[in-house]
């Protein structure tokens, strides 16, 4: 019995609360600069999380991300939904922090009640003073937080990729943060953005790499997530480091693609 419980475990699971963002970085892994305004439906995520729970899959860490998740009008309720399904998970919110100073009491109360860790990526739009003010606010509100400064991005996508799969997997930096979106899971955000990317730019990225959680057993889901698949052929074995920049009004495919 104990062996089975260890097997049916996901370390990290992420889901989008929004796809759009208020910062729009070039090369964003959620493709926010080309996404329409989109908000996660509470009933959909409740149903999807309950499906995983019914399958007796344990989840250690759940991160809510975007786009910018603080744009979601019911973000405080999303915290409760996650904790109702998985009360013992470590719940995190990945945010660029720009809206933190505008958040109301309900948000802060829900963060404390649901033991949410705010994982804030500080991009170069923040001055040192901005960061100090945010830290002061977080301390005042008594929430757990983690701040990271980010000045570079990794470009990873490539069409007609010459890299071999074992080299690609060696270079993969997605840290097994699996993605859940609309009844499907994937190993990362790449399979969740390729259709949008192709339709926007007329590219031929491989659109495989998602599994319907309503058609699969727990074992099949975990087996699927544990192995590379054809979607990985969208990623170069030689990611390019690029300096962080805001996206232009009309983003180009080169903001994401190598070569
Ligand atoms: S802040 Fe994050 S979600 Fe928003 S565009 Fe930048 S990388 Fe994407
Ligand atoms: S598609 Fe595969 S190689 Fe690319 S980031 Fe995701 S898991 Fe890694």
Short mmCIF file of C-alpha atoms and ligand atoms in Angstrom, two decimals:
data_model
loop_
_atom_site.label_atom_id
_atom_site.label_comp_id
_atom_site.label_asym_id
_atom_site.label_seq_id
_atom_site.Cartn_x
_atom_site.Cartn_y
_atom_site.Cartn_z
CA UNK A 1 0.00 0.00 0.00
CA UNK A 2 2.80 2.41 0.97
CA UNK A 3 4.60 1.66 -2.32
CA UNK A 4 1.48 2.60 -4.28
CA UNK A 5 1.11 5.93 -2.42
CA UNK A 6 4.69 6.90 -3.24
CA UNK A 7 4.11 6.11 -6.90
CA UNK A 8 0.93 8.20 -7.20
CA UNK A 9 2.58 11.48 -6.45
CA UNK A 10 3.20 14.69 -8.32
CA UNK A 11 5.88 16.92 -6.89
CA UNK A 12 4.95 20.19 -8.67
CA UNK A 13 1.75 21.08 -10.48
CA UNK A 14 1.01 24.51 -11.96
CA UNK A 15 -2.02 26.09 -13.53
CA UNK A 16 -2.81 29.44 -15.12
CA UNK A 17 -5.18 31.79 -13.36
CA UNK A 18 -4.91 34.13 -16.35
CA UNK A 19 -3.09 33.87 -19.66
CA UNK A 20 -2.67 37.59 -20.22
CA UNK A 21 -0.25 39.74 -18.25
CA UNK A 22 0.31 43.36 -17.32
CA UNK A 23 4.02 43.18 -18.14
CA UNK A 24 4.37 41.21 -21.40
CA UNK A 25 7.95 40.05 -21.42
CA UNK A 26 9.62 38.95 -24.64
CA UNK A 27 9.90 35.15 -24.66
CA UNK A 28 7.41 34.61 -21.80
CA UNK A 29 6.93 30.84 -21.35
CA UNK A 30 3.15 31.30 -21.16
CA UNK A 31 3.24 33.38 -24.37
CA UNK A 32 1.35 36.14 -22.55
CA UNK A 33 2.19 38.85 -25.13
CA UNK A 34 0.11 36.96 -27.72
CA UNK A 35 -2.64 35.67 -25.44
CA UNK A 36 -6.12 37.13 -25.29
CA UNK A 37 -7.60 38.28 -22.02
CA UNK A 38 -8.49 34.99 -20.30
CA UNK A 39 -9.52 34.16 -16.74
CA UNK A 40 -9.61 30.68 -15.22
CA UNK A 41 -13.12 29.47 -14.48
CA UNK A 42 -13.40 28.42 -10.81
CA UNK A 43 -15.65 25.44 -11.58
CA UNK A 44 -13.24 24.11 -14.21
CA UNK A 45 -10.24 24.07 -11.89
CA UNK A 46 -12.33 22.68 -9.05
CA UNK A 47 -13.43 19.80 -11.30
CA UNK A 48 -9.91 19.14 -12.62
CA UNK A 49 -8.32 19.12 -9.17
CA UNK A 50 -11.06 16.87 -7.84
CA UNK A 51 -10.47 14.49 -10.73
CA UNK A 52 -6.80 14.16 -9.70
CA UNK A 53 -7.87 13.76 -6.09
CA UNK A 54 -10.38 11.04 -7.01
CA UNK A 55 -7.58 9.23 -8.80
CA UNK A 56 -5.73 9.35 -5.44
CA UNK A 57 -2.83 11.30 -6.88
CA UNK A 58 -1.05 13.22 -4.14
CA UNK A 59 0.34 16.63 -5.03
CA UNK A 60 3.08 18.12 -2.87
CA UNK A 61 3.34 21.60 -4.39
CA UNK A 62 0.82 23.58 -6.42
CA UNK A 63 1.69 26.90 -8.03
CA UNK A 64 -0.85 29.29 -9.47
CA UNK A 65 0.63 31.36 -12.26
CA UNK A 66 -0.20 33.39 -15.33
CA UNK A 67 -0.01 35.55 -17.24
CA UNK A 68 -0.32 37.67 -14.17
CA UNK A 69 -2.53 35.81 -11.67
CA UNK A 70 -3.25 38.92 -9.60
CA UNK A 71 -5.38 40.12 -12.54
CA UNK A 72 -7.85 37.33 -11.73
CA UNK A 73 -10.83 38.92 -9.94
CA UNK A 74 -11.32 35.89 -7.68
CA UNK A 75 -7.75 34.91 -6.96
CA UNK A 76 -8.53 34.65 -3.23
CA UNK A 77 -11.20 32.05 -4.01
CA UNK A 78 -8.80 30.05 -6.20
CA UNK A 79 -6.58 29.61 -3.12
CA UNK A 80 -9.54 28.14 -1.21
CA UNK A 81 -10.41 25.80 -4.10
CA UNK A 82 -6.88 24.39 -4.18
CA UNK A 83 -6.76 23.90 -0.41
CA UNK A 84 -10.19 22.24 -0.37
CA UNK A 85 -8.94 19.64 -2.84
CA UNK A 86 -5.37 19.31 -1.50
CA UNK A 87 -5.27 20.68 2.05
CA UNK A 88 -1.71 19.54 2.67
CA UNK A 89 -0.08 20.89 -0.47
CA UNK A 90 2.34 23.80 -0.40
CA UNK A 91 0.49 26.47 -2.31
CA UNK A 92 2.41 29.16 -4.19
CA UNK A 93 1.44 32.13 -6.31
CA UNK A 94 3.89 33.19 -9.02
CA UNK A 95 3.56 36.89 -9.68
CA UNK A 96 5.51 39.80 -11.13
CA UNK A 97 4.36 41.75 -8.05
CA UNK A 98 3.23 44.86 -9.93
CA UNK A 99 -0.29 44.70 -8.49
CA UNK A 100 0.56 43.67 -4.94
CA UNK A 101 0.14 47.16 -3.55
CA UNK A 102 -3.41 47.32 -5.01
CA UNK A 103 -4.66 44.11 -3.45
CA UNK A 104 -7.52 44.32 -0.96
CA UNK A 105 -8.07 42.72 2.43
CA UNK A 106 -9.81 39.62 1.06
CA UNK A 107 -6.69 38.74 -0.89
CA UNK A 108 -4.36 39.13 2.09
CA UNK A 109 -6.69 37.23 4.42
CA UNK A 110 -6.94 34.35 1.95
CA UNK A 111 -3.13 34.26 1.58
CA UNK A 112 -2.73 33.88 5.34
CA UNK A 113 -5.64 31.45 5.78
CA UNK A 114 -4.47 29.19 2.95
CA UNK A 115 -0.77 29.54 3.81
CA UNK A 116 0.09 30.82 0.35
CA UNK A 117 3.71 31.59 -0.45
CA UNK A 118 3.98 34.58 -2.78
CA UNK A 119 6.79 33.88 -5.23
CA UNK A 120 7.62 37.23 -6.70
CA UNK A 121 9.81 37.65 -9.75
CA UNK A 122 11.27 41.15 -9.68
CA UNK A 123 11.97 42.27 -13.23
CA UNK A 124 14.06 45.35 -14.07
CA UNK A 125 10.89 47.50 -14.00
CA UNK A 126 11.30 47.54 -10.20
CA UNK A 127 13.71 49.92 -8.51
CA UNK A 128 15.42 48.99 -5.26
CA UNK A 129 12.91 51.26 -3.48
CA UNK A 130 9.97 49.45 -5.07
CA UNK A 131 11.32 46.15 -3.80
CA UNK A 132 11.80 47.55 -0.31
CA UNK A 133 8.21 48.82 -0.29
CA UNK A 134 6.92 45.40 -1.37
CA UNK A 135 8.93 43.61 1.31
CA UNK A 136 7.56 46.02 3.90
CA UNK A 137 4.00 45.32 2.74
CA UNK A 138 4.51 41.54 2.81
CA UNK A 139 5.97 41.69 6.30
CA UNK A 140 3.09 43.86 7.47
CA UNK A 141 0.54 41.44 6.04
CA UNK A 142 2.29 38.44 7.58
CA UNK A 143 2.44 36.35 4.40
CA UNK A 144 5.16 33.96 3.36
CA UNK A 145 7.15 35.16 0.37
CA UNK A 146 10.14 34.54 -1.81
CA UNK A 147 11.69 37.18 -4.08
CA UNK A 148 13.80 36.50 -7.15
CA UNK A 149 15.40 39.08 -9.41
CA UNK A 150 15.28 38.25 -13.09
CA UNK A 151 17.23 40.07 -15.77
CA UNK A 152 17.61 37.30 -18.33
CA UNK A 153 15.33 34.88 -20.13
CA UNK A 154 15.99 31.58 -21.83
CA UNK A 155 14.86 31.22 -25.43
CA UNK A 156 14.23 27.53 -25.98
CA UNK A 157 11.80 27.00 -28.88
CA UNK A 158 12.98 25.96 -32.30
CA UNK A 159 11.35 24.86 -35.53
CA UNK A 160 12.93 21.97 -37.47
CA UNK A 161 15.05 21.24 -34.46
CA UNK A 162 18.26 19.31 -35.25
CA UNK A 163 18.90 18.45 -31.56
CA UNK A 164 18.66 14.87 -30.32
CA UNK A 165 16.06 14.09 -27.66
CA UNK A 166 18.57 13.02 -25.00
CA UNK A 167 20.50 16.31 -25.47
CA UNK A 168 17.24 18.25 -25.28
CA UNK A 169 16.24 16.58 -22.04
CA UNK A 170 19.68 17.25 -20.56
CA UNK A 171 19.24 20.96 -21.32
CA UNK A 172 15.59 21.12 -20.22
CA UNK A 173 15.11 23.59 -17.39
CA UNK A 174 11.44 23.06 -16.66
CA UNK A 175 12.11 21.25 -13.33
CA UNK A 176 9.14 18.89 -13.74
CA UNK A 177 6.61 21.59 -12.99
CA UNK A 178 3.67 19.89 -14.66
CA UNK A 179 0.89 22.00 -16.10
CA UNK A 180 -2.87 21.50 -15.73
CA UNK A 181 -5.18 23.24 -18.16
CA UNK A 182 -8.78 22.60 -19.01
CA UNK A 183 -8.83 18.86 -18.24
CA UNK A 184 -5.36 18.16 -19.67
CA UNK A 185 -1.92 17.76 -18.15
CA UNK A 186 1.48 18.31 -19.75
CA UNK A 187 5.10 18.17 -18.65
CA UNK A 188 5.46 21.95 -18.88
CA UNK A 189 3.77 24.94 -20.57
CA UNK A 190 5.20 24.20 -24.04
CA UNK A 191 2.41 21.80 -25.16
CA UNK A 192 -0.16 24.28 -23.83
CA UNK A 193 1.08 27.18 -26.00
CA UNK A 194 2.07 25.62 -29.31
CA UNK A 195 -1.37 25.77 -30.95
CA UNK A 196 -1.71 29.43 -30.07
CA UNK A 197 1.83 30.11 -31.27
CA UNK A 198 1.29 28.34 -34.61
CA UNK A 199 -2.00 30.10 -35.25
CA UNK A 200 -0.47 33.50 -34.46
CA UNK A 201 2.75 33.10 -36.44
CA UNK A 202 2.02 30.38 -39.03
CA UNK A 203 4.77 28.18 -37.55
CA UNK A 204 4.87 24.38 -37.43
CA UNK A 205 5.64 23.65 -33.80
CA UNK A 206 4.62 20.16 -32.71
CA UNK A 207 1.28 20.33 -30.92
CA UNK A 208 1.46 17.02 -29.07
CA UNK A 209 2.21 16.51 -25.39
CA UNK A 210 -1.11 16.82 -23.54
CA UNK A 211 -3.09 14.07 -21.84
CA UNK A 212 -6.80 14.16 -21.01
CA UNK A 213 -7.09 13.40 -17.27
CA UNK A 214 -10.67 12.19 -17.69
CA UNK A 215 -9.61 9.42 -20.10
CA UNK A 216 -6.64 8.15 -18.11
CA UNK A 217 -5.85 6.23 -14.95
CA UNK A 218 -3.55 7.70 -12.30
CA UNK A 219 -0.78 5.35 -13.40
CA UNK A 220 -1.14 6.41 -17.03
CA UNK A 221 -1.06 10.10 -16.10
CA UNK A 222 2.09 9.74 -14.00
CA UNK A 223 3.78 7.56 -16.58
CA UNK A 224 2.93 10.08 -19.31
CA UNK A 225 4.31 12.98 -17.30
CA UNK A 226 7.49 11.18 -16.36
CA UNK A 227 8.69 10.65 -19.93
CA UNK A 228 9.74 13.04 -22.70
CA UNK A 229 7.39 13.16 -25.66
CA UNK A 230 7.31 14.66 -29.15
CA UNK A 231 6.58 18.10 -27.74
CA UNK A 232 10.15 18.14 -26.39
CA UNK A 233 11.34 18.26 -30.00
CA UNK A 234 10.17 21.89 -29.97
CA UNK A 235 13.00 22.73 -27.56
CA UNK A 236 16.61 23.31 -28.46
CA UNK A 237 19.42 21.48 -26.70
CA UNK A 238 21.18 24.85 -26.69
CA UNK A 239 18.87 27.42 -25.08
CA UNK A 240 19.88 31.03 -25.66
CA UNK A 241 20.19 33.48 -22.81
CA UNK A 242 18.65 36.83 -23.72
CA UNK A 243 18.46 40.06 -21.77
CA UNK A 244 14.98 40.71 -20.36
CA UNK A 245 12.90 43.17 -22.38
CA UNK A 246 9.29 44.16 -22.63
CA UNK A 247 7.52 42.92 -25.71
CA UNK A 248 6.68 45.33 -28.53
CA UNK A 249 3.05 46.06 -29.42
CA UNK A 250 3.41 43.55 -32.25
CA UNK A 251 5.45 40.64 -30.90
CA UNK A 252 7.40 38.59 -33.40
CA UNK A 253 8.04 34.85 -33.42
CA UNK A 254 11.77 35.57 -32.97
CA UNK A 255 10.95 36.73 -29.43
CA UNK A 256 10.59 33.00 -28.66
CA UNK A 257 12.28 31.08 -31.48
CA UNK A 258 15.98 30.34 -31.82
CA UNK A 259 17.45 30.53 -35.31
S1 LIG B 1 5.67 38.75 -15.97
FE1 LIG B 1 5.75 36.53 -16.14
S2 LIG B 1 3.77 35.94 -17.02
FE2 LIG B 1 4.01 38.15 -17.33
S3 LIG B 1 4.87 38.29 -19.39
FE3 LIG B 1 6.58 38.31 -17.93
S4 LIG B 1 7.21 36.16 -17.80
FE4 LIG B 1 5.16 36.19 -18.71
S1 LIG B 2 8.77 20.43 -23.92
FE1 LIG B 2 10.12 18.88 -22.98
S2 LIG B 2 12.21 19.67 -23.25
FE2 LIG B 2 10.79 21.38 -23.61
S3 LIG B 2 10.67 22.41 -21.64
FE3 LIG B 2 8.97 20.93 -21.76
S4 LIG B 2 9.71 19.05 -20.81
FE4 LIG B 2 11.50 20.36 -21.26
#
